[in-house]
mmCIF file of C-alpha atoms and ligand atoms in Angstrom:
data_model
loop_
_atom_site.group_PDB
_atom_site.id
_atom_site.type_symbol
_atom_site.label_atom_id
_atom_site.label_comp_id
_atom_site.label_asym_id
_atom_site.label_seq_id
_atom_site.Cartn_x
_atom_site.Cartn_y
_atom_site.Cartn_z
ATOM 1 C CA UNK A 85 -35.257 56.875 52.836
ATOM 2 C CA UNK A 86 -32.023 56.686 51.459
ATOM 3 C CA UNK A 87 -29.194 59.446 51.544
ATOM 4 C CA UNK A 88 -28.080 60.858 47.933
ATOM 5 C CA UNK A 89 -24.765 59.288 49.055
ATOM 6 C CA UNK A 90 -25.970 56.218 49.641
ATOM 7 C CA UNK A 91 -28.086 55.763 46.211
ATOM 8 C CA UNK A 92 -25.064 57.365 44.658
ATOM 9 C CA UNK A 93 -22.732 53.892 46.148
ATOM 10 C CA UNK A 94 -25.719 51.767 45.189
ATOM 11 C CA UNK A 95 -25.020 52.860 41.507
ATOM 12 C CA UNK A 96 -21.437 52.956 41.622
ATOM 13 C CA UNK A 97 -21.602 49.296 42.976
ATOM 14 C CA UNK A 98 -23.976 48.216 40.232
ATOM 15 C CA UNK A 99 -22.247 49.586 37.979
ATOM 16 C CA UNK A 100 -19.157 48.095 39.000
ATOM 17 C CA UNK A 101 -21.018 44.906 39.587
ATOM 18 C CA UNK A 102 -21.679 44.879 35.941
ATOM 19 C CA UNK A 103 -18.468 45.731 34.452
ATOM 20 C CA UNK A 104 -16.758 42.934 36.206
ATOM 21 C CA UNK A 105 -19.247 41.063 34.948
ATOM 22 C CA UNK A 106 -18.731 41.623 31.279
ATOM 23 C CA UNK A 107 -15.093 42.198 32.544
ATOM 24 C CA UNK A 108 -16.001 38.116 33.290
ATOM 25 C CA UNK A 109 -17.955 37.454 30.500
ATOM 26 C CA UNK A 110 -15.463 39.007 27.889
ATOM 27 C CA UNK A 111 -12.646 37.077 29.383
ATOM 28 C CA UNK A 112 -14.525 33.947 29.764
ATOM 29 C CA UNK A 113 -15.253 34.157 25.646
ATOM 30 C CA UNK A 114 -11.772 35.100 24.775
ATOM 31 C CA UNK A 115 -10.627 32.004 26.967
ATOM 32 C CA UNK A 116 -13.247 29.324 25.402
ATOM 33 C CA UNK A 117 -11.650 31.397 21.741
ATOM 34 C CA UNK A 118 -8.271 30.615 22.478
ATOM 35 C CA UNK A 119 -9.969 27.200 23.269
ATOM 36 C CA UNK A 120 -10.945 26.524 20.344
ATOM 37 C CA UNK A 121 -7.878 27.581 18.304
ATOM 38 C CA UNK A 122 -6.582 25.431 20.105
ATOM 39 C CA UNK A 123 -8.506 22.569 19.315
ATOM 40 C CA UNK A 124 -8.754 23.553 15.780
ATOM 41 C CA UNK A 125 -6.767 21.412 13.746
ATOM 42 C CA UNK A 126 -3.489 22.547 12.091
ATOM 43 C CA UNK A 127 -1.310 21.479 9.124
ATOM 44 C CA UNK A 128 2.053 21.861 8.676
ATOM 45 C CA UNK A 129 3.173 23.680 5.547
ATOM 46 C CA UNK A 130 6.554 24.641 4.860
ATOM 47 C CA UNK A 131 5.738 28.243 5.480
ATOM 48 C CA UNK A 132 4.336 27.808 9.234
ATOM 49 C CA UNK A 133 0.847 25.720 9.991
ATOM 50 C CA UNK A 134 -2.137 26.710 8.945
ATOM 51 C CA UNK A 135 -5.757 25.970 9.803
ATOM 52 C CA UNK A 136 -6.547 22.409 8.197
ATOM 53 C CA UNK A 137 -9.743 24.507 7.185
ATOM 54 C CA UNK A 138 -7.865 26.755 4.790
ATOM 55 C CA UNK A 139 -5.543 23.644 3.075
ATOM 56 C CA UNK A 140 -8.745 23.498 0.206
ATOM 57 C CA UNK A 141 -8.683 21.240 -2.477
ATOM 58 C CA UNK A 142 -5.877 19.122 -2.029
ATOM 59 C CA UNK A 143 -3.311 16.743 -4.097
ATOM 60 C CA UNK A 144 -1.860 13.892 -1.143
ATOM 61 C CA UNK A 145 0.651 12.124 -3.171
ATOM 62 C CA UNK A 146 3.146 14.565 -5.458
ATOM 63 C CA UNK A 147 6.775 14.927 -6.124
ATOM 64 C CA UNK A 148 8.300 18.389 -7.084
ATOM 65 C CA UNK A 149 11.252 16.196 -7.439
ATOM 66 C CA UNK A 150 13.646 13.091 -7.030
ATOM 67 C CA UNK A 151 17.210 11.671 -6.733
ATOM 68 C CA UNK A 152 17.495 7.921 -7.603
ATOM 69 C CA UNK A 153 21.139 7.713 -6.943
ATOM 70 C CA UNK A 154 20.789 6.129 -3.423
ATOM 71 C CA UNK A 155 21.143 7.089 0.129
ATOM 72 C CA UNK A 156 25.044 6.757 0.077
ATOM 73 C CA UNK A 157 24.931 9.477 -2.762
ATOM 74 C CA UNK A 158 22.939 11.954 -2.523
ATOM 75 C CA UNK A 159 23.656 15.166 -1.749
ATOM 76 C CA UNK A 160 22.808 18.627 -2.054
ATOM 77 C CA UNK A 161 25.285 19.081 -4.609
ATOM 78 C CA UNK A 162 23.597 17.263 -7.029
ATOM 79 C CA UNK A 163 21.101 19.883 -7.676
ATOM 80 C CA UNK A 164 20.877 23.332 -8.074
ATOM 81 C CA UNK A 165 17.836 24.675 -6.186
ATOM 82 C CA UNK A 166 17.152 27.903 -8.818
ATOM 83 C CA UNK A 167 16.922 25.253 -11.678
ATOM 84 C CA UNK A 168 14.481 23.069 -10.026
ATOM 85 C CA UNK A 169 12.192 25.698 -9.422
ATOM 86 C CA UNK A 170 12.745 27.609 -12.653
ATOM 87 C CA UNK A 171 11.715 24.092 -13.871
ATOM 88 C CA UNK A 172 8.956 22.747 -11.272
ATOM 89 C CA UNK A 173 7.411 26.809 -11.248
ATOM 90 C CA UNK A 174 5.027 26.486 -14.325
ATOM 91 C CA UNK A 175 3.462 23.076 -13.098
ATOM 92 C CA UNK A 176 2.750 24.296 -10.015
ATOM 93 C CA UNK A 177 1.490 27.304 -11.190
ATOM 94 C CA UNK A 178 -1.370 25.643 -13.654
ATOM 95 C CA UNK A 179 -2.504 24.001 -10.173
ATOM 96 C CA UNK A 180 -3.125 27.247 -8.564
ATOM 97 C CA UNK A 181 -4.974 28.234 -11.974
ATOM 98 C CA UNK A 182 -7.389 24.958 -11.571
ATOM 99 C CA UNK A 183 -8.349 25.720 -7.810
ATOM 100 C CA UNK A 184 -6.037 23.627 -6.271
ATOM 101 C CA UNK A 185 -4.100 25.023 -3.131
ATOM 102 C CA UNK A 186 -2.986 22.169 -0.921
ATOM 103 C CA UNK A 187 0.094 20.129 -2.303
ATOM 104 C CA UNK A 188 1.625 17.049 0.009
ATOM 105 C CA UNK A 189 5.331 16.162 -1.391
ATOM 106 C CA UNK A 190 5.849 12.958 -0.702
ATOM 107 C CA UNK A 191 9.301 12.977 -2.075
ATOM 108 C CA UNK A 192 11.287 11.486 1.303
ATOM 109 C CA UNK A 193 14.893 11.890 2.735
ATOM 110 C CA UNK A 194 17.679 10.419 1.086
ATOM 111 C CA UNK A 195 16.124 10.611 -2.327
ATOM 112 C CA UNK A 196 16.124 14.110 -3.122
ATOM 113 C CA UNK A 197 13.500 15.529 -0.330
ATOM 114 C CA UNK A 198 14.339 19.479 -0.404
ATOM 115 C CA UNK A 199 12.902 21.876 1.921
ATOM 116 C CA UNK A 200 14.538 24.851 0.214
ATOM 117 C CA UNK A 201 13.137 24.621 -3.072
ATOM 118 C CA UNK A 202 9.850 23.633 -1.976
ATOM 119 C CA UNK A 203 9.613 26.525 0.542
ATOM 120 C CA UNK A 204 10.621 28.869 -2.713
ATOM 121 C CA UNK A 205 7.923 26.744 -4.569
ATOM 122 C CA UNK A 206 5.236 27.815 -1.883
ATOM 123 C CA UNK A 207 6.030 31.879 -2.036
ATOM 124 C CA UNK A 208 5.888 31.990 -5.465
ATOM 125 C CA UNK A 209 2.092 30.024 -6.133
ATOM 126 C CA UNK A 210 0.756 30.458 -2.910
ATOM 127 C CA UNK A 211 0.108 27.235 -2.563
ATOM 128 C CA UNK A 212 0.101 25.312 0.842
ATOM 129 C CA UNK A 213 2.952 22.613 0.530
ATOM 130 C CA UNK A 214 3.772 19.750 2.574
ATOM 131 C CA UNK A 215 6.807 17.515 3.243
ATOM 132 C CA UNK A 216 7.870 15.354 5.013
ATOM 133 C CA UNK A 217 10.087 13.448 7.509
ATOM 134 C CA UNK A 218 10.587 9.453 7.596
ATOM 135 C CA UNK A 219 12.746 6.437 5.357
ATOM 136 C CA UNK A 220 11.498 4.970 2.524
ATOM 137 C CA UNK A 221 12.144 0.873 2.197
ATOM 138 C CA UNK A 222 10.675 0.157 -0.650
ATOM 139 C CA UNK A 223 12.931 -0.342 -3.842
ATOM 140 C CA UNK A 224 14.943 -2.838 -2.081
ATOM 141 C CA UNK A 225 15.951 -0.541 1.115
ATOM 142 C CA UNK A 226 18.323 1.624 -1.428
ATOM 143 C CA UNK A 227 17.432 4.620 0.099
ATOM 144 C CA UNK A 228 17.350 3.762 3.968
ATOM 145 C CA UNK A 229 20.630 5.008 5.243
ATOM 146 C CA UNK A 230 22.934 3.198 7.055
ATOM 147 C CA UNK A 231 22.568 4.066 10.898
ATOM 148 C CA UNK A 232 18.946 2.699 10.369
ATOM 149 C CA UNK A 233 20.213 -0.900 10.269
ATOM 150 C CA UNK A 234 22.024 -0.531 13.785
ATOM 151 C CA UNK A 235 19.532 1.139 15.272
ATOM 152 C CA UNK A 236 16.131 0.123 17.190
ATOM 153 C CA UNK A 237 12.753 1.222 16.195
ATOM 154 C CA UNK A 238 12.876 4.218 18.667
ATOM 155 C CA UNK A 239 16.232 5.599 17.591
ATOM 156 C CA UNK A 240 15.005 5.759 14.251
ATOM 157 C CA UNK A 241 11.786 7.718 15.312
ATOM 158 C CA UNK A 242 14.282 9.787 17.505
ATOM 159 C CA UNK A 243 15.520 11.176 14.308
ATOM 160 C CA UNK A 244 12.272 11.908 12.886
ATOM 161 C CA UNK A 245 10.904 13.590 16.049
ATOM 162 C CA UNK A 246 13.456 16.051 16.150
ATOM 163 C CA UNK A 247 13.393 16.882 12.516
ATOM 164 C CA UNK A 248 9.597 17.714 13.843
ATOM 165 C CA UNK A 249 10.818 19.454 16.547
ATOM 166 C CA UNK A 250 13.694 21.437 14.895
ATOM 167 C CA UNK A 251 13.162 21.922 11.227
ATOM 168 C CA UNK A 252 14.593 19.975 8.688
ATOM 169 C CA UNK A 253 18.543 20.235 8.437
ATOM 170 C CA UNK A 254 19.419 24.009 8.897
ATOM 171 C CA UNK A 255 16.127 25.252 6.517
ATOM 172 C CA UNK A 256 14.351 25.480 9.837
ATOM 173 C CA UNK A 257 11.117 23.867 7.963
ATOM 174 C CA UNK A 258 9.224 21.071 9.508
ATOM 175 C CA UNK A 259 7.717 18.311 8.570
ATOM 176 C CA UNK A 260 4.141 17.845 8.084
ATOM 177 C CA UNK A 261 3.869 14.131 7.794
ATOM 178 C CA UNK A 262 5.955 11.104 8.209
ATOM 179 C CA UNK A 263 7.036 9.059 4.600
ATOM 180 C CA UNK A 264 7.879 5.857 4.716
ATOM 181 C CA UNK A 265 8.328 2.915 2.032
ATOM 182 C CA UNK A 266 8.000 -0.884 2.155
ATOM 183 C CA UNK A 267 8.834 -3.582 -0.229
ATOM 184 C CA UNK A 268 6.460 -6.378 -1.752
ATOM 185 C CA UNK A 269 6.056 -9.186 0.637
ATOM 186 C CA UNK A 270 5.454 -13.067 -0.546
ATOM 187 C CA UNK A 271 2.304 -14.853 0.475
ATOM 188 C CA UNK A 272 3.374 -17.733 2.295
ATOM 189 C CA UNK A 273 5.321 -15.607 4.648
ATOM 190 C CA UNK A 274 3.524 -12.543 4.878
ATOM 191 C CA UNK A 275 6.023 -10.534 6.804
ATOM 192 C CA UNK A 276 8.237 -7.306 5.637
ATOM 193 C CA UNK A 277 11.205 -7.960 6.100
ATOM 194 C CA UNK A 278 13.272 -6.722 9.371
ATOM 195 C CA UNK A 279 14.315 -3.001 8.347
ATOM 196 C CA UNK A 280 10.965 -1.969 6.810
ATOM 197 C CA UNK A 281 9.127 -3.835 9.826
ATOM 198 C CA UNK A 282 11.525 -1.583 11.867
ATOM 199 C CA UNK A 283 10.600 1.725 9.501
ATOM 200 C CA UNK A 284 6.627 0.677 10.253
ATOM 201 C CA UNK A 285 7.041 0.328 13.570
ATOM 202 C CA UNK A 286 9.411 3.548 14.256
ATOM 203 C CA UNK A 287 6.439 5.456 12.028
ATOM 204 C CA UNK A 288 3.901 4.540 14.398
ATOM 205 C CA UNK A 289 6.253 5.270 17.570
ATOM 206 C CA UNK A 290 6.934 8.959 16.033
ATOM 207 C CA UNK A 291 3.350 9.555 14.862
ATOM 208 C CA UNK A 292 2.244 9.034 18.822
ATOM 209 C CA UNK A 293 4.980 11.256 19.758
ATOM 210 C CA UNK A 294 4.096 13.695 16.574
ATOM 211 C CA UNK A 295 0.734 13.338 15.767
ATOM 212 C CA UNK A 296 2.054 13.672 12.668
ATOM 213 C CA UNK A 297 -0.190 11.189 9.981
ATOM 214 C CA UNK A 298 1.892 8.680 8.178
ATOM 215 C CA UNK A 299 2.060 8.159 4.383
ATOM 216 C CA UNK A 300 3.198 4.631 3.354
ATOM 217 C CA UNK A 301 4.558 3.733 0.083
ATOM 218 C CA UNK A 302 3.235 -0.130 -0.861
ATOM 219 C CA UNK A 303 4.684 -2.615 -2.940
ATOM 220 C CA UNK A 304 1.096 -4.479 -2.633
ATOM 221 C CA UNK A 305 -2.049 -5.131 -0.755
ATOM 222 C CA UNK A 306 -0.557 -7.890 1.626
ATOM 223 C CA UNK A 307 2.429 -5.563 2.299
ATOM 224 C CA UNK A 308 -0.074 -2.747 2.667
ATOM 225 C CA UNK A 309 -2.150 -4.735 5.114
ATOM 226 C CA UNK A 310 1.217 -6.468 7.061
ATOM 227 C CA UNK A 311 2.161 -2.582 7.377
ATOM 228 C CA UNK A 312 -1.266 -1.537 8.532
ATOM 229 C CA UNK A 313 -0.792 -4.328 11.504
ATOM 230 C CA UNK A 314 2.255 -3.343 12.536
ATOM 231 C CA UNK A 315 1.250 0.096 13.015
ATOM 232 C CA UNK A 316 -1.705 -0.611 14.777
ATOM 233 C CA UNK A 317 -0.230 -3.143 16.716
ATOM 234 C CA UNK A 318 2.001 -0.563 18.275
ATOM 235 C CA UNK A 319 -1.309 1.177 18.870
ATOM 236 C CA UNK A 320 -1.007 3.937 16.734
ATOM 237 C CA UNK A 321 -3.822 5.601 15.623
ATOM 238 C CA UNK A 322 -5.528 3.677 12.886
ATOM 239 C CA UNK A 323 -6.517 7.523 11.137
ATOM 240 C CA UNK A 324 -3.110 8.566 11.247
ATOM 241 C CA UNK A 325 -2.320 5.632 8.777
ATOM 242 C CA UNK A 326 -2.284 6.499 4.891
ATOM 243 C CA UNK A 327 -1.905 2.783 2.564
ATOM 244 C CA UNK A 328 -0.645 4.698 -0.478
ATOM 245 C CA UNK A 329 -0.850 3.031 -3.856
ATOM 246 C CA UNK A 330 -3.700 1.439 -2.726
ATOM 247 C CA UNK A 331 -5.189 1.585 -6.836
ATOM 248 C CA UNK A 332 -3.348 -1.239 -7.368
ATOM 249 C CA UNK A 333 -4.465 -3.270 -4.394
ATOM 250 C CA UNK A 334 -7.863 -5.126 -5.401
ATOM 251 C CA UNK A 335 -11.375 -3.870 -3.970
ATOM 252 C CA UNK A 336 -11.404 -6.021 -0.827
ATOM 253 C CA UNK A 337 -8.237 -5.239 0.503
ATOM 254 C CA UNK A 338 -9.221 -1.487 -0.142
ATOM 255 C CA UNK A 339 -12.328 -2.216 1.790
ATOM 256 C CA UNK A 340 -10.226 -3.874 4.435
ATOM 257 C CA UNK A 341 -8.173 -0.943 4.927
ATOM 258 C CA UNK A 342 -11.021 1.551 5.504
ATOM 259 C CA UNK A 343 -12.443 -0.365 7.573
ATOM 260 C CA UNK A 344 -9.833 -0.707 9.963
ATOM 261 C CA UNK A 345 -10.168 3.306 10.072
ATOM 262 C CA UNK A 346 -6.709 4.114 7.929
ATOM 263 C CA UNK A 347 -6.482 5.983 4.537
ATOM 264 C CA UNK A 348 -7.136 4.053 0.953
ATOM 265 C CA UNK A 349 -4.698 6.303 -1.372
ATOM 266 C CA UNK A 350 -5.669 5.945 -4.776
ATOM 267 C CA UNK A 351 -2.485 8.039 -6.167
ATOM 268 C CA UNK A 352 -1.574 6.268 -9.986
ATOM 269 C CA UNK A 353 -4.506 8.719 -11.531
ATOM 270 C CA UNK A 354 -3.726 9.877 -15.117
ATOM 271 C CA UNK A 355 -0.883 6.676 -15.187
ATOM 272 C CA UNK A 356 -3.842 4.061 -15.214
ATOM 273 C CA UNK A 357 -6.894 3.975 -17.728
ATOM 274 C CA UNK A 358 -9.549 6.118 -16.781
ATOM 275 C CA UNK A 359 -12.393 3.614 -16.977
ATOM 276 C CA UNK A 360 -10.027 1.562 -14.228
ATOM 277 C CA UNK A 361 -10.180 5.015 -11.646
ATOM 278 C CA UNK A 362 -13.661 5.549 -12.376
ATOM 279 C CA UNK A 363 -14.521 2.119 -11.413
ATOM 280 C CA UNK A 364 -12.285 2.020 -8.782
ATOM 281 C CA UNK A 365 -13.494 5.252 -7.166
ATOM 282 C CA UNK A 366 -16.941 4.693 -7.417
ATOM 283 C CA UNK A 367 -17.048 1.335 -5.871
ATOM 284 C CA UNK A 368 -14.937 2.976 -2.693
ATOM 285 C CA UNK A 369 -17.619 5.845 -2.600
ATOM 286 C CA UNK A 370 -20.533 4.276 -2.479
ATOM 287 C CA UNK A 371 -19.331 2.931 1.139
ATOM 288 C CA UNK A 372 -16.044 4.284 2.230
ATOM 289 C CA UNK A 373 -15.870 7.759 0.797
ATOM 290 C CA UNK A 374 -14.604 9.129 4.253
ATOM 291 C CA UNK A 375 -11.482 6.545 3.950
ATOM 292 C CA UNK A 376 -10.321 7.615 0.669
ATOM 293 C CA UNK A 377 -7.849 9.690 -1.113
ATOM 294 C CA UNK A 378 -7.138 10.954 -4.938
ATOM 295 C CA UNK A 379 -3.931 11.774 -6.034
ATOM 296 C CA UNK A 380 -1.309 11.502 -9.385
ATOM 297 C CA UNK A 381 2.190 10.408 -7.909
ATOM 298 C CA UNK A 382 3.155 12.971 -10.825
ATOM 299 C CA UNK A 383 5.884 15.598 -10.894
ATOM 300 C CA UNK A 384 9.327 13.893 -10.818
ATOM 301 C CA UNK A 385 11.773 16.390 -11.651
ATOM 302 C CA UNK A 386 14.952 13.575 -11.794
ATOM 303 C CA UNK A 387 18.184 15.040 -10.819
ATOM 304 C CA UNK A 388 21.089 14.218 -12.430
ATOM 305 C CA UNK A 389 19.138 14.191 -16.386
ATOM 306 C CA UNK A 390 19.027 16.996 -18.580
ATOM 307 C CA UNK A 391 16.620 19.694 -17.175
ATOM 308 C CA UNK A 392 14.687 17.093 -14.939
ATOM 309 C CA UNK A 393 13.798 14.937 -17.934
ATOM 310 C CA UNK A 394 10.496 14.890 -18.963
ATOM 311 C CA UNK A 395 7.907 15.943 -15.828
ATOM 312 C CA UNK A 396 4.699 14.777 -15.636
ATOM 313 C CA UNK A 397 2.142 17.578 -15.147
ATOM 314 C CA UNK A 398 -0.753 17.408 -11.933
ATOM 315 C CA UNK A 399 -3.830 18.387 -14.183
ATOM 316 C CA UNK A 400 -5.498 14.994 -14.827
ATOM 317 C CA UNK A 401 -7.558 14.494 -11.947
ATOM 318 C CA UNK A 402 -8.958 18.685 -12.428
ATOM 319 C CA UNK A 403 -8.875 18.382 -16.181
ATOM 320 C CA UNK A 404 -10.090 15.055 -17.040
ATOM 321 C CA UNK A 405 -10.856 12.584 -13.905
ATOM 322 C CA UNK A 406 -13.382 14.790 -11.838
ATOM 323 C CA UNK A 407 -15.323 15.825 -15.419
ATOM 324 C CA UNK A 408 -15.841 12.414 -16.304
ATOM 325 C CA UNK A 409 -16.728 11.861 -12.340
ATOM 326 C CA UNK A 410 -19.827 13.860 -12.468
ATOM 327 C CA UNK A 411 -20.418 13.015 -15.738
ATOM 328 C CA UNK A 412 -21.372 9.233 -13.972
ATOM 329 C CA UNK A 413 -23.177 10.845 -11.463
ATOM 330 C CA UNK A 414 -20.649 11.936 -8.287
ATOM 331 C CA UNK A 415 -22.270 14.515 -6.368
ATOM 332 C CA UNK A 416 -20.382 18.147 -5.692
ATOM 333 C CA UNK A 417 -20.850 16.737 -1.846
ATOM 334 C CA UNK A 418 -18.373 13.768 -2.811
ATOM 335 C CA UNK A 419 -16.022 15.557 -4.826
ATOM 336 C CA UNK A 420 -15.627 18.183 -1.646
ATOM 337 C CA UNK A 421 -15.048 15.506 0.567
ATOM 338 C CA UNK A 422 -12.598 13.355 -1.874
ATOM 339 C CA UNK A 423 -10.503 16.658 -2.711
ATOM 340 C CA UNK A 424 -10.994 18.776 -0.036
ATOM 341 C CA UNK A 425 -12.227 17.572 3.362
ATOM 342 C CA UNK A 426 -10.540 13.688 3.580
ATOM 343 C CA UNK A 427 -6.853 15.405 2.939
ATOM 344 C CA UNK A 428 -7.824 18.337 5.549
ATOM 345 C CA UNK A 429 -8.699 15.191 8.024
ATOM 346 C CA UNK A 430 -5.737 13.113 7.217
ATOM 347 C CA UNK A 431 -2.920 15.478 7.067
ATOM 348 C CA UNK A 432 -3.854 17.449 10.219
ATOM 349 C CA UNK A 433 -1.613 16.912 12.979
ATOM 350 C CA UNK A 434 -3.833 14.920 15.946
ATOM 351 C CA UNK A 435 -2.147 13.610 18.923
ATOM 352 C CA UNK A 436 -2.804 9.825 19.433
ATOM 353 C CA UNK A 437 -5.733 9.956 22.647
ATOM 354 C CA UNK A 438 -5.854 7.375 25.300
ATOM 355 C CA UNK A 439 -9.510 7.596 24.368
ATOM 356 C CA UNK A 440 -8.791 5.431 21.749
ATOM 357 C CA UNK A 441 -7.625 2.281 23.491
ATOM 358 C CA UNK A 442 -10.741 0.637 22.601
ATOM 359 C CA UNK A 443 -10.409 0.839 18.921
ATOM 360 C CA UNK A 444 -7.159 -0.607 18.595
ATOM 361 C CA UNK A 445 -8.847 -4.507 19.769
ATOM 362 C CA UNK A 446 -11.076 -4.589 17.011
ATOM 363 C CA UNK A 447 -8.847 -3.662 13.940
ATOM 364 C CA UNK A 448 -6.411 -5.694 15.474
ATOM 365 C CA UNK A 449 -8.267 -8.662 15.526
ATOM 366 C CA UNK A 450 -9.908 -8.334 12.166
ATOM 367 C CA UNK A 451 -6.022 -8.067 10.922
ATOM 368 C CA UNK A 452 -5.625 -11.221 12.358
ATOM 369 C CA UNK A 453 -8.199 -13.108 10.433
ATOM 370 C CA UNK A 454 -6.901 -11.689 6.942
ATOM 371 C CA UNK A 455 -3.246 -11.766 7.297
ATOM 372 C CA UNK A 456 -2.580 -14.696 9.110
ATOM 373 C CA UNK A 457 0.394 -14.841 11.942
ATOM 374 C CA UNK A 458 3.614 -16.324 10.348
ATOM 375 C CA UNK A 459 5.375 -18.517 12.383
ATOM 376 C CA UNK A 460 6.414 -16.777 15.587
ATOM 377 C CA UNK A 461 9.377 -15.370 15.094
ATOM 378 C CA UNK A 462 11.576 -13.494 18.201
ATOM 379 C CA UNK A 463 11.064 -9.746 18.852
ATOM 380 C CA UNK A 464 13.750 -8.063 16.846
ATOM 381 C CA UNK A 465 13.068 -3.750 17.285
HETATM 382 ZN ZN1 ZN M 526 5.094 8.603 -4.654
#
């Protein structure tokens, strides 16, 4: 028979036994919490990241504003940052009033790209906005500065990865995404030409680096698809890969491009007929809904004319596209995934994983067949 002292230990040491053990348990469930914040997918807004979950119905291809005056020339000085919002405030205000909370600003360095008033932009709506870090080399290469000629594909993503790292000039904001242009490329030598090549491949180098996605500006499907090649030639990850102005690129490159596992950016909406988006959209739906992505290219205010000139509002695609959507039949299901879950995918920041070695032979080789190798031509970046 057992002393009272000895039953008395027996419960204190059960007792114990079990509070260590939810002790255990309790820490084992905070650990597989923080876990899973972990793994949870963030985007950069200019306010701080946020759970990709919580970006909600998104637009992937906007401007607040622009400066066409070239790389060599712009400046902050050009603009007051007050005016711009006073100006840009209203537009995005109506967005907010339709639903919409995400907004990606695609407006890149060198041509009027400013964290300040977008930042002012977001605590006044509420809404989650985006910029970005990168060159553009489209328009000719206007608005790739200077050092970008003399340097190699790295030292160009050098710059980007430490805008990512340290905030954008002194605002402190980072980037959420990488922006960069190309020009139109001619069919019997499908190549870009050495400085946008050099802007691809440096996108791809600080997207692996980043995880940051990338958002390329087109001048058509064959530069779209050279583009897509370099960047998955440098093994890049395929979904981190957005072909913007994709609308204008014909069906089976569009196809092309999903398959390969990159973004189809259909961004001219409201600036092209509606029967043209309708039929365009639907055709991408039936098979690659999970590849593509709706947006205006709208906003614009232009430095340098009278009050911004005239701005083009971001209603369209709320207002009058997604109406006349379901009116032909598009599901709630699709809408949610075109508006809300595809830009929560593609703008989240991923790191490139080893895992996905094996998917870089296949879209490789399919690149192959469609845009053929030009002549071989000497490693230059
Ligand atoms: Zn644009």
């Amino acid at each position: 028979m057992k002393s009272v002292s000895s039953k008395v230990s027996t419960c204190l040491t059960r007792r114990r036994f079990l509070r260590d053990t939810t002790l255990l348990a309790v820490a084992a469930a905070v650990r597989a919490h923080a876990a899973q914040e972990l793994a949870q997918p963030l985007v950069q807004t200019v306010l701080g990241t946020i759970p990709a979950s919580k970006l909600g119905v998104t637009l992937p291809h906007e401007h607040v504003m622009c400066d066409f005056i070239g790389a060599e020339h712009t400046d902050r000085h050009r603009w007051e940052v007050a005016t711009v919002v006073k100006r840009m405030l209203p537009f995005l205000a109506q967005l907010k009033e339709r639903g919409v909370t995400g907004f990606i600003d695609c407006t890149p360095a060198f041509i009027g790209r400013d964290p300040r008033v977008l930042k002012r932009l977001a605590q006044e709506t509420g809404l989650h906005i985006v910029t970005n870090t990168g060159y553009y080399g489209g328009a000719n290469d206007k608005f790739v500065p200077r050092h970008a000629y003399d340097e190699t594909a790295d030292q160009v993503a050098d710059h980007w990865v430490r805008e990512w790292e340290n905030g954008i000039e002194d605002t402190g904001v980072k980037p959420g995404f990488i922006k960069i242009g190309i020009d139109e490329i001619e069919n019997d030598f499908p190549r870009l030409s050495p400085i946008d090549e050099k802007i691809v491949r440096a996108s791809a180098r600080a997207s692996k680096r980043t995880g940051l996605a990338v958002t390329c500006h087109t001048g058509g499907g064959l530069a779209g698809l050279a583009a897509a090649k370099v960047f998955i030639g440098e093994k890049a990850d395929p979904s981190r890969f957005v072909v913007a102005h994709s609308d204008g690129h014909g069906l089976p490159v569009n196809q092309t491009v999903a398959e390969l596992g990159a973004w189809v950016s259909f961004d001219a909406i409201s600036r092209k007929p509606l029967e043209l988006h309708l039929r365009l959209v639907r055709a991408m739906a039936e098979r690659h809904a999970n590849s593509l992505l709706l947006s205006h290219d709208n906003g614009w205010y232009e430095v340098g004319q009278e009050n911004g000139g005239p701005v083009r509002d971001f209603n369209y695609i709320s207002d009058v596209f997604l109406p006349a959507f379901r009116k032909v039949g598009a599901s709630e299901a699709t809408i949610r995934k075109l508006t809300v879950e595809n830009p929560a995918k593609a703008f989240a920041i991923r790191p490139t994983s080893a895992l996905l070695r094996d998917r870089w032979v296949q879209p490789i080789q399919q690149l192959q067949q469609i845009v053929p190798t030009p002549r071989s031509q000497p490693e230059r970046f």
